[in-house]
PDB file of C-alpha atoms in Angstrom:
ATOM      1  CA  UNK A   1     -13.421  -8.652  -7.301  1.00 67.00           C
ATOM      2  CA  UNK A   2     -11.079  -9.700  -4.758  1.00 78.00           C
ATOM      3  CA  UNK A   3     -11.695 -11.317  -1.556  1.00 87.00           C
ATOM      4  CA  UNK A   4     -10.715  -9.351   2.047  1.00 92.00           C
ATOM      5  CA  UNK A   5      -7.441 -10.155   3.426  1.00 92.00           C
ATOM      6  CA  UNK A   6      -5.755  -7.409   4.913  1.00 94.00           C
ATOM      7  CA  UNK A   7      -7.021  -6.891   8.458  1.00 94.00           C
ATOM      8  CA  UNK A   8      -7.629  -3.244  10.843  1.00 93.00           C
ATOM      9  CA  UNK A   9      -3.997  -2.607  11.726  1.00 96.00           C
ATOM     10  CA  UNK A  10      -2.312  -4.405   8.560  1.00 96.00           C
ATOM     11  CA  UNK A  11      -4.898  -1.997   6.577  1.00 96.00           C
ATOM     12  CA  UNK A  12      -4.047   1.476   8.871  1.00 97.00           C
ATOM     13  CA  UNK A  13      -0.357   0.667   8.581  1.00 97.00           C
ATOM     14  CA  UNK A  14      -0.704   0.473   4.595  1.00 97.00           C
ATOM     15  CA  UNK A  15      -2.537   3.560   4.146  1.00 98.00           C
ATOM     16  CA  UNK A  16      -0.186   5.676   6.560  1.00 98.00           C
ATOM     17  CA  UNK A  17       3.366   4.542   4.864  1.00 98.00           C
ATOM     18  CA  UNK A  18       1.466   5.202   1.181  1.00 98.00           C
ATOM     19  CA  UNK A  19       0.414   8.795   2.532  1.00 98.00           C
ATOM     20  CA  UNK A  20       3.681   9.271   3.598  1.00 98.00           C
ATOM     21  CA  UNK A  21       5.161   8.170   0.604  1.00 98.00           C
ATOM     22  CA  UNK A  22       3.220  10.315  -1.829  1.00 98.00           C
ATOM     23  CA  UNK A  23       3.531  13.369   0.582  1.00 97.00           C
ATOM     24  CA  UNK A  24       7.479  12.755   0.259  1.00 97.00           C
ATOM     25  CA  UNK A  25       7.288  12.934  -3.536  1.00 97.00           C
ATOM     26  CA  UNK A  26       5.480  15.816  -3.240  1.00 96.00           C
ATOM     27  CA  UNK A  27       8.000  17.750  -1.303  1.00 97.00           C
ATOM     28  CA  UNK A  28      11.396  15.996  -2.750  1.00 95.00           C
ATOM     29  CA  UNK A  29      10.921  18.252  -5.510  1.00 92.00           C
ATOM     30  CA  UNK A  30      14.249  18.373  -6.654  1.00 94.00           C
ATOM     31  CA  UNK A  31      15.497  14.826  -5.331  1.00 92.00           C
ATOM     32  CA  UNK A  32      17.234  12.449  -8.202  1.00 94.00           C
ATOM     33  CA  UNK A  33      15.180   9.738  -7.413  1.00 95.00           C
ATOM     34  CA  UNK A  34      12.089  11.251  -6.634  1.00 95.00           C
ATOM     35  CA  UNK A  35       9.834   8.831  -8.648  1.00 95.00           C
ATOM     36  CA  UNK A  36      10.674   6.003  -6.550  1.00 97.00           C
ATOM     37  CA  UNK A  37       7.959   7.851  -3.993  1.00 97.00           C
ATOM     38  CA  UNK A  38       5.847   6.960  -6.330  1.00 97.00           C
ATOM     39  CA  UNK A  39       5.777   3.361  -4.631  1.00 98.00           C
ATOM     40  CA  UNK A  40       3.597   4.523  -1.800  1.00 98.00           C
ATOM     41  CA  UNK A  41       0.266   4.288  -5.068  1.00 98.00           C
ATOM     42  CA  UNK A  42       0.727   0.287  -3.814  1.00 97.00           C
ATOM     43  CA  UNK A  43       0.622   0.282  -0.312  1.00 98.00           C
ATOM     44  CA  UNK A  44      -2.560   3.411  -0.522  1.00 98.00           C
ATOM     45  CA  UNK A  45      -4.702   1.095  -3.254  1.00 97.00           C
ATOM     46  CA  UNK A  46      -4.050  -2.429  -1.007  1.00 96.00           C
ATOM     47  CA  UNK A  47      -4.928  -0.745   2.432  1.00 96.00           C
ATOM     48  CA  UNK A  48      -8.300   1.323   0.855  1.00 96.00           C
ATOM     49  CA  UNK A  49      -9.809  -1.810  -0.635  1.00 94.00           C
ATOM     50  CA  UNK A  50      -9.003  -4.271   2.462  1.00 93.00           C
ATOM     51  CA  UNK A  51      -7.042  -6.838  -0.602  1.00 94.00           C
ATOM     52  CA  UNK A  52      -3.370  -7.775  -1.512  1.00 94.00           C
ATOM     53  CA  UNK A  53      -2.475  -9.271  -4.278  1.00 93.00           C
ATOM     54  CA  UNK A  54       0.761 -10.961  -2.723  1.00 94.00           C
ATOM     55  CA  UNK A  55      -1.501 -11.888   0.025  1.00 93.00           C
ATOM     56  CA  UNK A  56      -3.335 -14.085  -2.206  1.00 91.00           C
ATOM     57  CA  UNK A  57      -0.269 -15.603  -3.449  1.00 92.00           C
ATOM     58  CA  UNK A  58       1.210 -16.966  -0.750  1.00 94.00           C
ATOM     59  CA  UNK A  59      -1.896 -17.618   1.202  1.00 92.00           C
ATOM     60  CA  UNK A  60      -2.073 -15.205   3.817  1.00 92.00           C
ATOM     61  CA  UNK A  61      -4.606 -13.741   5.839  1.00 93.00           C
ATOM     62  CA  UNK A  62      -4.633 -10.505   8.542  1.00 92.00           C
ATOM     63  CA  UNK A  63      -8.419  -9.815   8.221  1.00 89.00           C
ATOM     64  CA  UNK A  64     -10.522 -11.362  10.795  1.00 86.00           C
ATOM     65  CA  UNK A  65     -13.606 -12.009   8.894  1.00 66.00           C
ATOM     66  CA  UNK A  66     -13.456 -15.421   7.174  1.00 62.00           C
TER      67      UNK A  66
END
């Protein structure tokens, strides 16, 4: 579907900050804004399939693999 682009660390980063993300929505349960955790879906779904959107857009490239 899409092609690789996000490399090891890019990819570890990506899944830790969604984690974190979802795990603060989770526990911000009375927070005003607590949908805006909800931002952490993007950042999980990029780093567990290895592709980025964005990175496709502009061209760019952390995975080694060509």
């Amino acid at each position: 579907m899409f092609s690789k682009n996000v490399g090891g660390l890019d990819r570890i980063a990506r899944i830790v900050v969604g984690l974190a993300l979802l795990a603060g929505f989770m526990l911000n349960a009375d927070a005003a804004y607590r949908w805006l955790y909800l931002i952490g879906i993007i950042p999980l779904a990029t780093g567990l399939m290895s592709s980025c959107p964005l990175y496709s857009i502009f061209g760019l490239n952390t995975c080694p693999r060509k």
